[in-house]
Amino acid sequence: MVLVFAESPRGNLKKAAFEAVTYGKKVADLLGTTCVALTLGKADNAGELGRYGASRVLNATGAALDHFDSQTYAVTIAEVAKGNNASVVIVSHTSTGKSLAGRLAVRLDAGLVSGVNMLPVTDGGKLKVKKSVFSGKAIAEFEISSAVKVLSLLGNAVKPESSGNPVAVETVAAAASNGRIRVKEVRTQEGRVPLPEAEIVVSAGRGMKDPGNWGIVEDLAETLGATTACSRPVADSDWRPHHEHVGQTGIAIRPNLYIAIGISGAIQHLAGVNNSKVIVVINKDPEAPFFKAADYGVVGDLFEVVPRLNEAFKAFKAAN
Amino acid sequence: MKLLVCISQTPDTTAKISFNADGTEFNPAGVQFIMNPYDEWYALVRACELREALGGTVVALNVGPAANETTIRKALAIGADEAVRINADPQGAAFVAKQIAEYARGEQFDIIFFGKETIDYNGSEVGAMVAEYLDLPFVSYASKLDLNGNTATLERDIEGGVEVLEVDIPFVVSAAKGMAEQRIPNMRGIMTARTKPLKEVQPVAFEDQAKAVQFTLPPAKAGVKLVEPDNMTELVRLLHEEAKVI
């Protein structure tokens, strides 16, 4: 079977979990087997994972699983994988999944491909699967030859598909382990979709001239239900919070729509956003390198164009 | 303090990426190679800062051929005290992790540092694998690391926020932006780097079970479609009807 670890940060299943189970179900169909979801610690409404294709939903709880420690999590996931003869183990390519995937590969003597964004194909007992490499500048196909395979799934790579029914949650034992990480505090931005999960991102750069000018960017994001982001110089000047910085040193994202306002498009910035499905660039300089990576471009004064675009989106929303 | 910093050599961020004719191997011709930025700017510099404050030794480790010694010398110029090169072609993440773990097992490091990921394979795999081989805690994407006696306080980037945690040494950490500021090696550093020890270690046998077999370049963008700045209704129409993203 295909085992999917469905993350439930602070007790809530997130988009990453629904994507991973949707993907796991497709992989299971490909292999002619079933998809089983595993949640660890508190996971409200875990049975809902049945809707996304899990034929069984397992939950392990215990004091050691109340906060994230890659060691305790990996031990339990690996035990469940072994106990159920999992041939493929899938995690999300998130802060949690990235800490786990390598551990699971060692523990299960498995080949690992991390950050996959497409379905695998079978080749005898092997799996072939693609991922983006060289910061989006190339695609590599990997061949996994081990009996057990581990994959981590990039965010926004598959759309959650909910067509099944909820299933009853089965409780399984947490493996004994020696977790040594003591989580003291979790600070999250409330109210906004985190950047890695956002489907629409409105991002702005030095062309904004002053942090006091960000109102037009926030208004546009509000209209679109988008998350705001910024370029490195803007974050480094403390015009915007560091967690908004997208690009190579900041966060790499792949939304459906990335709107870049007053960002020239240095290669380090592109490395973090070039996997976006559609890129719109608004810049007064027609020579800005970002236009070469863009799908749609507007050459003009952002202080005029952005409010106009906001009005056009509002009119569109009102009409649809 | 005995600190290990694992450094990878990668093509420069601005390098043009190409492959051999049948797409089975990376083509290094004309490519400038650098130390993986996250290894250099954050992991190595923070390790050097801790050594400066608390005493001890910083060892820089690379799995790679002799040609990588220019990169390794740069790590020594920035501040590592000694270096180790495991003499092997770094075929894949699992191979590299196995080599690092086998070397580190006998050395009793207090902290093993990695960058958050490499800019070539973007996998973020090796740190977690090494932690598992050595049965050590692993903190990924750490943007802050302070030590108080044997206890470290770290902040790590999570989706939409930050997690603050404590862990006792020894442990493995991968470093992200915020942990330290980039250092440019000075002339004295470059001079002393020439005489610092650089030890060569032979690899252990290991077969990767996940191998990159075929490389392709992404399809070229069709080219930008320009919309007049006074016609944003048209841009919205294109995003809805053509791109289908709203």
Coordinates of C-alpha atoms in Angstrom, one line a residue:
Chain A
M1 CA 0.0 0.0 0.0
V2 CA 0.9 3.7 -0.3
L3 CA 1.3 5.4 3.1
V4 CA 0.7 9.1 3.3
F5 CA 1.8 11.1 6.3
A6 CA -0.9 13.9 6.5
E7 CA 0.4 16.8 8.5
S8 CA -1.9 18.5 11.1
P9 CA 0.1 21.4 12.4
R10 CA -1.5 22.6 15.7
G11 CA -4.2 20.0 15.3
N12 CA -5.5 21.2 11.9
L13 CA -5.2 19.3 8.6
K14 CA -4.0 21.8 6.0
K15 CA -4.0 22.0 2.3
A16 CA -0.6 20.2 2.1
A17 CA -2.3 17.1 3.7
F18 CA -5.2 17.1 1.2
E19 CA -2.7 17.4 -1.7
A20 CA -0.6 14.6 -0.3
V21 CA -3.5 12.2 0.1
T22 CA -4.8 13.1 -3.4
Y23 CA -1.4 12.4 -4.8
G24 CA -1.1 9.2 -2.7
K25 CA -4.4 7.9 -4.1
K26 CA -3.2 8.5 -7.7
V27 CA 0.1 6.7 -6.9
A28 CA -1.8 3.8 -5.3
D29 CA -4.1 3.6 -8.4
L30 CA -1.0 3.4 -10.6
L31 CA 0.4 0.6 -8.5
G32 CA -2.9 -1.2 -8.1
T33 CA -3.0 -0.8 -4.4
T34 CA -4.7 1.3 -1.7
C35 CA -3.8 4.6 -0.1
V36 CA -3.7 4.8 3.7
A37 CA -3.3 8.2 5.5
L38 CA -1.5 8.5 8.8
T39 CA -1.9 11.5 11.2
L40 CA 0.2 12.1 14.3
G41 CA -0.8 13.8 17.4
K42 CA -4.0 15.9 17.4
A43 CA -5.7 15.9 14.0
D44 CA -9.3 17.3 13.9
N45 CA -11.6 15.7 11.4
A46 CA -8.9 13.3 10.2
G47 CA -11.7 11.1 8.8
E48 CA -12.2 13.7 6.1
L49 CA -9.0 12.4 4.4
G50 CA -11.2 9.6 3.2
R51 CA -12.8 12.1 0.8
Y52 CA -9.4 12.7 -0.8
G53 CA -8.8 9.0 -1.5
A54 CA -7.6 7.4 1.8
S55 CA -9.2 4.0 2.2
R56 CA -8.1 4.0 5.9
V57 CA -7.1 6.8 8.2
L58 CA -4.7 6.0 11.1
N59 CA -3.9 8.2 14.0
A60 CA -1.2 7.8 16.6
T61 CA -1.2 10.0 19.7
G62 CA 0.9 10.4 22.8
A63 CA 2.7 13.2 24.6
A64 CA 5.8 12.7 22.4
L65 CA 3.7 13.5 19.3
D66 CA 2.1 16.7 20.5
H67 CA 4.9 18.8 19.1
F68 CA 7.1 18.2 16.1
D69 CA 10.3 16.3 16.5
S70 CA 11.6 14.6 13.4
Q71 CA 13.0 11.8 15.4
T72 CA 9.8 10.7 17.2
Y73 CA 7.7 11.3 14.1
A74 CA 10.0 9.3 11.8
V75 CA 10.1 6.3 14.2
T76 CA 6.3 6.1 14.3
I77 CA 5.8 6.6 10.5
A78 CA 8.5 4.0 9.8
E79 CA 6.9 1.5 12.2
V80 CA 3.5 2.0 10.6
A81 CA 5.0 1.7 7.1
K82 CA 6.7 -1.6 8.0
G83 CA 3.7 -3.0 9.8
N84 CA 1.5 -2.4 6.8
N85 CA 4.1 -3.3 4.1
A86 CA 4.0 0.1 2.5
S87 CA 5.8 0.2 -0.8
V88 CA 5.7 4.0 -1.1
V89 CA 5.7 6.5 1.7
I90 CA 4.7 10.1 0.8
V91 CA 5.2 13.2 2.9
S92 CA 4.7 16.9 2.0
H93 CA 7.7 18.9 1.0
T94 CA 7.1 21.4 3.9
S95 CA 9.3 22.4 6.9
T96 CA 8.0 19.2 8.6
G97 CA 8.3 16.9 5.6
K98 CA 11.8 18.1 4.7
S99 CA 12.9 17.2 8.2
L100 CA 11.4 13.7 8.0
A101 CA 12.0 12.5 4.4
G102 CA 15.7 11.8 4.8
R103 CA 15.2 10.1 8.1
L104 CA 12.5 7.9 6.7
A105 CA 14.7 7.0 3.7
V106 CA 17.5 5.8 6.1
R107 CA 15.1 4.0 8.5
L108 CA 13.3 2.2 5.7
D109 CA 16.4 1.6 3.5
A110 CA 14.5 3.5 0.8
G111 CA 15.4 5.6 -2.2
L112 CA 14.2 9.2 -1.7
V113 CA 13.2 11.8 -4.2
S114 CA 12.2 15.1 -2.5
G115 CA 10.1 17.9 -3.9
V116 CA 8.4 15.9 -6.7
N117 CA 5.8 17.8 -8.7
M118 CA 4.4 15.1 -11.0
L119 CA 3.0 11.6 -10.8
P120 CA 5.6 8.8 -11.1
V121 CA 5.6 6.1 -13.8
T122 CA 6.4 2.5 -13.1
D123 CA 9.2 0.6 -14.7
G124 CA 9.1 -3.0 -13.4
G125 CA 9.6 -2.7 -9.7
K126 CA 11.2 0.7 -10.1
L127 CA 9.5 4.1 -10.0
K128 CA 10.6 7.0 -12.2
V129 CA 9.6 10.5 -11.0
K130 CA 10.5 14.0 -12.0
K131 CA 11.4 17.1 -10.0
S132 CA 12.6 20.6 -10.7
V133 CA 16.4 21.1 -10.1
F134 CA 19.0 23.9 -10.3
S135 CA 16.5 26.3 -8.8
G136 CA 14.0 25.8 -11.5
K137 CA 16.4 25.9 -14.4
A138 CA 16.1 22.2 -15.3
I139 CA 14.0 19.1 -14.7
A140 CA 15.5 15.8 -13.5
E141 CA 13.9 12.4 -13.8
F142 CA 15.0 10.1 -10.9
E143 CA 14.8 6.3 -10.9
I144 CA 14.1 4.7 -7.5
S145 CA 15.2 1.1 -7.4
S146 CA 14.7 0.2 -3.7
A147 CA 11.8 -2.0 -2.5
V148 CA 10.3 0.9 -0.4
K149 CA 10.3 4.4 -2.0
V150 CA 9.9 7.7 -0.2
L151 CA 8.6 10.8 -2.0
S152 CA 8.0 14.3 -0.7
L153 CA 5.4 16.3 -2.7
L154 CA 6.0 20.0 -3.5
G155 CA 3.1 22.3 -2.5
N156 CA 0.7 23.5 -5.2
A157 CA 1.8 20.6 -7.5
V158 CA -1.5 18.8 -7.4
K159 CA -5.0 20.1 -6.7
P160 CA -6.8 18.4 -3.8
E161 CA -9.6 16.2 -5.3
S162 CA -12.4 15.4 -2.9
S163 CA -14.8 12.8 -4.4
G164 CA -14.9 10.0 -1.8
N165 CA -16.4 9.6 1.6
P166 CA -15.1 10.2 5.1
V167 CA -13.8 7.1 6.9
A168 CA -13.6 6.1 10.6
V169 CA -10.3 7.0 12.2
E170 CA -8.3 4.0 13.5
T171 CA -6.0 4.5 16.5
V172 CA -2.6 3.0 16.2
A173 CA 0.2 2.8 18.7
A174 CA 3.0 5.5 18.7
A175 CA 6.4 3.9 18.6
A176 CA 8.6 4.3 21.7
S177 CA 11.2 6.9 20.9
N178 CA 13.6 9.3 22.5
G179 CA 12.6 12.7 21.3
R180 CA 15.0 15.4 22.5
I181 CA 13.5 18.5 21.0
R182 CA 11.6 20.8 23.4
V183 CA 9.3 23.2 21.5
K184 CA 8.9 26.4 23.5
E185 CA 6.8 28.6 21.3
V186 CA 5.2 28.7 17.9
R187 CA 4.6 32.1 16.4
T188 CA 2.4 32.2 13.3
Q189 CA 0.9 35.0 11.2
E190 CA -2.8 34.7 11.7
G191 CA -5.4 35.4 9.0
R192 CA -3.3 35.1 5.9
V193 CA -2.6 32.0 3.8
P194 CA 1.1 31.2 4.4
L195 CA 3.2 32.0 1.3
P196 CA 4.2 28.4 0.4
E197 CA 0.4 27.5 0.3
A198 CA -0.9 30.6 -1.5
E199 CA -2.5 30.3 -4.9
I200 CA -2.1 33.9 -5.7
V201 CA 0.8 36.0 -4.5
V202 CA 1.1 39.8 -5.0
S203 CA 4.8 40.8 -4.5
A204 CA 6.5 44.2 -4.6
G205 CA 10.0 45.5 -4.8
R206 CA 12.2 48.6 -4.6
G207 CA 10.0 50.3 -7.3
M208 CA 7.6 51.0 -4.5
K209 CA 10.0 53.7 -3.3
D210 CA 8.8 53.8 0.3
P211 CA 7.3 51.4 2.8
G212 CA 4.5 53.9 3.3
N213 CA 3.3 53.2 -0.3
W214 CA 2.4 49.5 0.3
G215 CA -1.4 50.3 0.7
I216 CA -2.0 49.8 -3.1
V217 CA -0.3 46.4 -2.9
E218 CA -2.3 45.3 0.1
D219 CA -5.5 46.5 -1.5
L220 CA -4.8 44.4 -4.6
A221 CA -4.0 41.4 -2.5
E222 CA -7.2 41.9 -0.5
T223 CA -9.3 41.9 -3.6
L224 CA -7.6 38.8 -4.9
G225 CA -7.5 36.9 -1.6
A226 CA -3.8 36.8 -2.2
T227 CA -0.8 36.7 0.1
T228 CA 1.7 39.5 -0.1
A229 CA 5.4 39.0 -0.6
C230 CA 8.5 41.1 -1.3
S231 CA 11.9 41.1 -2.9
R232 CA 15.2 40.8 -1.0
P233 CA 16.2 44.5 -0.9
V234 CA 12.8 45.4 0.5
A235 CA 13.1 42.8 3.3
D236 CA 16.8 43.7 4.0
S237 CA 15.8 47.4 4.3
D238 CA 13.1 46.3 6.8
W239 CA 10.4 47.9 4.6
R240 CA 8.5 44.6 4.9
P241 CA 8.8 41.6 7.4
H242 CA 11.4 39.0 6.5
H243 CA 8.9 36.2 6.3
E244 CA 7.5 37.9 3.2
H245 CA 10.9 37.6 1.3
V246 CA 10.6 35.3 -1.7
G247 CA 13.6 34.3 -3.8
Q248 CA 16.6 32.1 -3.5
T249 CA 17.6 33.1 0.0
G250 CA 14.0 33.6 1.2
I251 CA 11.1 31.3 0.4
A252 CA 10.7 29.5 -2.9
I253 CA 7.1 29.5 -4.0
R254 CA 5.0 28.2 -6.9
P255 CA 1.6 29.9 -6.9
N256 CA -0.8 29.7 -9.8
L257 CA -0.5 33.5 -10.2
Y258 CA 2.5 35.6 -9.2
I259 CA 2.1 39.4 -9.7
A260 CA 5.5 41.2 -9.5
I261 CA 5.3 44.9 -8.9
G262 CA 8.3 47.1 -9.2
I263 CA 10.7 44.1 -9.0
S264 CA 13.5 44.1 -11.6
G265 CA 13.8 40.3 -11.6
A266 CA 17.4 39.5 -10.6
I267 CA 18.3 35.8 -11.1
Q268 CA 18.3 35.2 -7.4
H269 CA 14.7 36.4 -7.2
L270 CA 13.6 34.4 -10.2
A271 CA 15.1 31.2 -8.6
G272 CA 12.5 31.5 -5.9
V273 CA 9.4 32.2 -8.2
N274 CA 10.1 30.8 -11.6
N275 CA 8.0 27.7 -11.0
S276 CA 4.9 29.9 -10.7
K277 CA 2.2 28.9 -13.2
V278 CA 1.6 32.4 -14.5
I279 CA 3.8 35.5 -13.9
V280 CA 2.6 39.1 -14.4
V281 CA 5.2 41.8 -14.3
I282 CA 4.4 45.4 -13.7
N283 CA 7.5 47.7 -14.2
K284 CA 8.2 51.1 -15.7
D285 CA 11.5 49.9 -17.2
P286 CA 10.8 47.9 -20.4
E287 CA 14.4 46.5 -20.1
A288 CA 13.7 44.9 -16.7
P289 CA 15.0 41.3 -16.9
F290 CA 11.8 40.0 -15.2
F291 CA 9.8 40.6 -18.5
K292 CA 11.8 37.7 -20.1
A293 CA 10.4 35.4 -17.5
A294 CA 6.9 36.8 -17.5
D295 CA 3.7 35.6 -19.2
Y296 CA 2.0 39.0 -19.1
G297 CA 3.7 42.4 -18.7
V298 CA 2.6 45.9 -18.2
V299 CA 5.2 48.7 -18.9
G300 CA 4.0 51.6 -16.8
D301 CA 4.0 53.6 -13.6
L302 CA 3.0 51.1 -10.9
F303 CA 1.4 53.9 -8.8
E304 CA -1.1 54.3 -11.7
V305 CA -1.3 50.7 -12.9
V306 CA -1.8 48.9 -9.6
P307 CA -4.9 50.8 -8.5
R308 CA -6.3 50.5 -12.0
L309 CA -5.7 46.7 -11.9
N310 CA -7.4 46.5 -8.5
E311 CA -10.5 48.3 -9.9
A312 CA -10.5 45.9 -12.9
F313 CA -10.4 42.9 -10.6
K314 CA -13.2 44.3 -8.4
A315 CA -15.3 44.8 -11.5
F316 CA -14.5 41.3 -12.6
K317 CA -15.5 39.9 -9.2
A318 CA -18.7 41.8 -9.2
A319 CA -19.6 40.5 -12.6
N320 CA -18.8 36.8 -11.9
Chain B
M1 CA 33.2 23.0 21.0
K2 CA 33.8 20.7 18.2
L3 CA 31.8 21.8 15.2
L4 CA 31.4 20.2 11.8
V5 CA 30.2 22.2 8.8
C6 CA 29.3 20.2 5.7
I7 CA 29.8 22.2 2.5
S8 CA 28.7 21.4 -0.9
Q9 CA 30.0 22.8 -4.2
T10 CA 27.4 23.9 -6.6
P11 CA 27.2 25.8 -9.9
D12 CA 27.0 29.6 -9.4
T13 CA 23.5 31.0 -9.1
T14 CA 23.9 32.8 -12.5
A15 CA 25.3 29.8 -14.3
K16 CA 23.7 28.6 -17.5
I17 CA 22.6 25.0 -17.0
S18 CA 23.1 22.5 -19.7
F19 CA 23.5 18.7 -20.1
N20 CA 25.3 16.3 -22.4
A21 CA 23.7 15.4 -25.7
D22 CA 21.6 12.5 -24.4
G23 CA 20.6 14.4 -21.2
T24 CA 22.1 11.9 -18.8
E25 CA 24.8 14.2 -17.2
F26 CA 25.3 17.8 -16.2
N27 CA 27.7 19.6 -18.5
P28 CA 30.3 21.5 -16.3
A29 CA 31.9 23.2 -19.3
G30 CA 32.1 27.0 -18.8
V31 CA 30.3 26.8 -15.4
Q32 CA 31.7 28.7 -12.4
F33 CA 31.5 26.6 -9.2
I34 CA 30.9 28.1 -5.8
M35 CA 30.4 27.0 -2.2
N36 CA 26.6 26.4 -1.8
P37 CA 25.5 29.8 -0.5
Y38 CA 23.5 28.6 2.5
D39 CA 26.4 26.4 3.6
E40 CA 28.8 29.4 3.3
W41 CA 26.7 32.4 4.5
Y42 CA 24.8 30.9 7.3
A43 CA 26.1 27.5 8.5
L44 CA 29.9 28.2 8.2
V45 CA 29.7 31.7 9.5
R46 CA 27.6 30.8 12.5
A47 CA 29.9 27.9 13.4
C48 CA 32.9 30.3 13.2
E49 CA 31.1 32.8 15.5
L50 CA 30.4 30.1 18.1
R51 CA 34.0 29.0 18.0
E52 CA 35.2 32.6 18.4
A53 CA 32.9 33.1 21.4
L54 CA 33.4 29.7 23.1
G55 CA 36.6 28.3 21.8
G56 CA 37.0 24.9 20.0
T57 CA 37.4 23.8 16.4
V58 CA 35.5 24.2 13.2
V59 CA 36.0 21.4 10.7
A60 CA 34.7 22.0 7.1
L61 CA 33.8 18.8 5.3
N62 CA 33.2 18.2 1.6
V63 CA 32.4 15.1 -0.3
G64 CA 34.0 15.6 -3.7
P65 CA 37.0 15.3 -6.0
A66 CA 40.3 17.1 -5.6
A67 CA 39.1 19.8 -7.9
N68 CA 36.8 21.0 -5.0
E69 CA 39.8 22.0 -3.0
T70 CA 39.5 25.7 -4.1
T71 CA 36.1 25.8 -2.5
I72 CA 37.3 24.0 0.6
R73 CA 40.2 26.5 0.9
K74 CA 37.6 29.3 0.8
A75 CA 35.9 27.8 3.8
L76 CA 39.3 27.8 5.6
A77 CA 39.8 31.4 4.6
I78 CA 36.4 32.4 6.0
G79 CA 37.4 30.8 9.3
A80 CA 37.2 27.0 9.5
D81 CA 40.3 25.6 11.4
E82 CA 40.7 22.5 9.4
A83 CA 39.1 20.6 6.5
V84 CA 38.3 17.1 5.4
R85 CA 37.6 16.0 1.8
I86 CA 36.0 12.7 1.3
N87 CA 37.5 11.7 -2.0
A88 CA 34.5 10.7 -4.1
D89 CA 32.1 11.9 -6.8
P90 CA 29.1 13.2 -4.8
Q91 CA 26.7 11.0 -6.8
G92 CA 23.5 11.6 -4.8
A93 CA 22.2 12.8 -1.5
A94 CA 22.1 9.4 0.1
F95 CA 25.6 8.6 -0.9
V96 CA 26.9 11.9 0.5
A97 CA 24.9 11.5 3.7
K98 CA 26.4 8.0 4.2
Q99 CA 30.0 9.3 3.7
I100 CA 29.4 12.2 6.2
A101 CA 27.8 10.0 8.8
E102 CA 30.6 7.4 8.6
Y103 CA 33.2 10.1 9.1
A104 CA 31.3 12.0 11.8
R105 CA 30.5 8.8 13.8
G106 CA 34.0 8.5 15.2
E107 CA 34.6 12.2 15.8
Q108 CA 32.0 13.2 18.5
F109 CA 31.0 16.6 17.1
D110 CA 28.8 18.8 19.3
I111 CA 26.9 20.4 16.3
I112 CA 26.8 19.3 12.7
F113 CA 25.8 22.1 10.4
F114 CA 24.3 22.1 6.9
G115 CA 22.8 24.8 4.7
K116 CA 19.0 24.6 4.3
E117 CA 19.4 23.0 0.9
T118 CA 21.8 23.0 -2.1
I119 CA 21.0 25.2 -5.0
D120 CA 21.6 22.4 -7.5
Y121 CA 19.3 19.5 -6.4
N122 CA 17.3 21.6 -3.9
G123 CA 16.5 18.4 -2.0
S124 CA 17.1 19.3 1.7
E125 CA 17.8 15.6 2.2
V126 CA 21.3 15.1 3.5
G127 CA 21.0 16.7 7.0
A128 CA 18.0 14.6 8.0
M129 CA 19.8 11.5 6.7
V130 CA 22.9 12.2 8.7
A131 CA 20.9 12.9 11.8
E132 CA 19.1 9.5 11.4
Y133 CA 22.4 7.6 10.8
L134 CA 23.8 9.1 14.0
D135 CA 20.6 8.9 16.0
L136 CA 20.8 12.7 16.6
P137 CA 18.1 15.4 16.8
F138 CA 17.7 17.5 13.7
V139 CA 16.5 21.1 13.4
S140 CA 15.9 22.2 9.9
Y141 CA 15.7 25.7 8.4
A142 CA 17.0 27.3 11.6
S143 CA 17.2 31.1 11.3
K144 CA 18.7 31.6 14.8
L145 CA 21.0 29.5 17.0
D146 CA 22.3 30.5 20.4
L147 CA 24.1 28.3 22.9
N148 CA 24.0 28.4 26.6
G149 CA 26.2 25.7 28.2
N150 CA 25.1 22.5 26.6
T151 CA 21.6 23.7 25.6
A152 CA 20.9 25.4 22.3
T153 CA 17.9 27.7 21.6
L154 CA 16.9 27.8 18.0
E155 CA 14.3 29.4 15.8
R156 CA 13.2 27.5 12.8
D157 CA 11.1 28.7 9.8
I158 CA 7.8 27.0 9.5
E159 CA 4.9 27.7 7.1
G160 CA 3.7 31.2 8.0
G161 CA 5.8 31.6 11.1
V162 CA 8.5 30.6 13.4
E163 CA 9.0 27.7 16.0
V164 CA 11.2 28.3 19.0
L165 CA 12.8 25.2 20.5
E166 CA 15.5 23.9 22.7
V167 CA 17.8 21.0 22.3
D168 CA 20.9 19.8 24.0
I169 CA 24.2 19.1 22.1
P170 CA 24.9 17.0 20.1
F171 CA 22.5 17.7 17.3
V172 CA 22.3 18.4 13.5
V173 CA 21.0 21.7 12.2
S174 CA 20.4 23.1 8.7
A175 CA 20.8 26.9 8.4
A176 CA 18.6 29.5 6.7
K177 CA 18.7 33.2 6.3
G178 CA 19.0 35.1 9.6
M179 CA 21.4 32.7 11.3
A180 CA 24.4 34.8 10.4
E181 CA 25.7 37.4 8.0
Q182 CA 27.8 36.6 5.0
R183 CA 31.6 37.1 5.5
I184 CA 34.0 38.0 2.8
P185 CA 37.4 36.3 3.5
N186 CA 40.1 38.9 4.2
M187 CA 43.7 38.7 3.0
R188 CA 45.0 37.3 6.3
G189 CA 42.3 34.6 6.1
I190 CA 43.3 33.7 2.5
M191 CA 47.0 33.5 3.5
T192 CA 46.5 31.3 6.5
A193 CA 44.0 29.1 4.7
R194 CA 46.9 27.8 2.5
T195 CA 48.6 26.3 5.5
K196 CA 45.6 25.0 7.4
P197 CA 45.3 21.2 7.4
L198 CA 43.2 19.6 4.6
K199 CA 42.9 15.9 5.2
E200 CA 41.8 13.5 2.5
V201 CA 39.5 10.5 3.6
Q202 CA 38.6 7.6 1.4
P203 CA 34.9 6.9 0.9
V204 CA 32.9 3.8 2.0
A205 CA 31.1 1.7 -0.5
F206 CA 27.4 2.8 -1.0
E207 CA 24.9 2.5 -3.8
D208 CA 22.3 5.2 -4.2
Q209 CA 18.8 3.8 -4.5
A210 CA 17.5 7.0 -6.2
K211 CA 19.5 8.2 -9.2
A212 CA 18.9 11.1 -11.6
V213 CA 18.8 9.4 -14.9
Q214 CA 17.5 12.0 -17.3
F215 CA 17.8 15.8 -17.4
T216 CA 15.7 18.2 -19.5
L217 CA 15.4 21.9 -19.7
P218 CA 11.9 23.4 -19.0
P219 CA 9.9 24.4 -22.0
A220 CA 10.8 27.9 -23.1
K221 CA 8.3 30.6 -22.1
A222 CA 6.2 31.7 -25.1
G223 CA 7.4 35.2 -24.5
V224 CA 5.7 38.0 -22.6
K225 CA 2.4 39.3 -23.8
L226 CA 2.4 43.1 -23.1
V227 CA -0.8 44.8 -22.1
E228 CA -1.3 48.6 -22.3
P229 CA -1.1 50.2 -18.9
D230 CA -4.4 52.0 -19.3
N231 CA -6.2 48.7 -20.2
M232 CA -6.2 46.6 -17.0
T233 CA -9.6 45.2 -17.9
E234 CA -7.8 43.4 -20.8
L235 CA -5.2 42.0 -18.4
V236 CA -8.0 40.6 -16.1
R237 CA -9.7 39.1 -19.2
L238 CA -6.5 37.4 -20.2
L239 CA -5.9 36.0 -16.7
H240 CA -9.4 34.7 -16.7
E241 CA -10.0 33.4 -20.2
E242 CA -6.5 32.6 -21.5
A243 CA -4.4 31.8 -18.4
K244 CA -7.4 30.6 -16.4
V245 CA -5.8 31.5 -13.1
I246 CA -8.6 33.7 -11.7

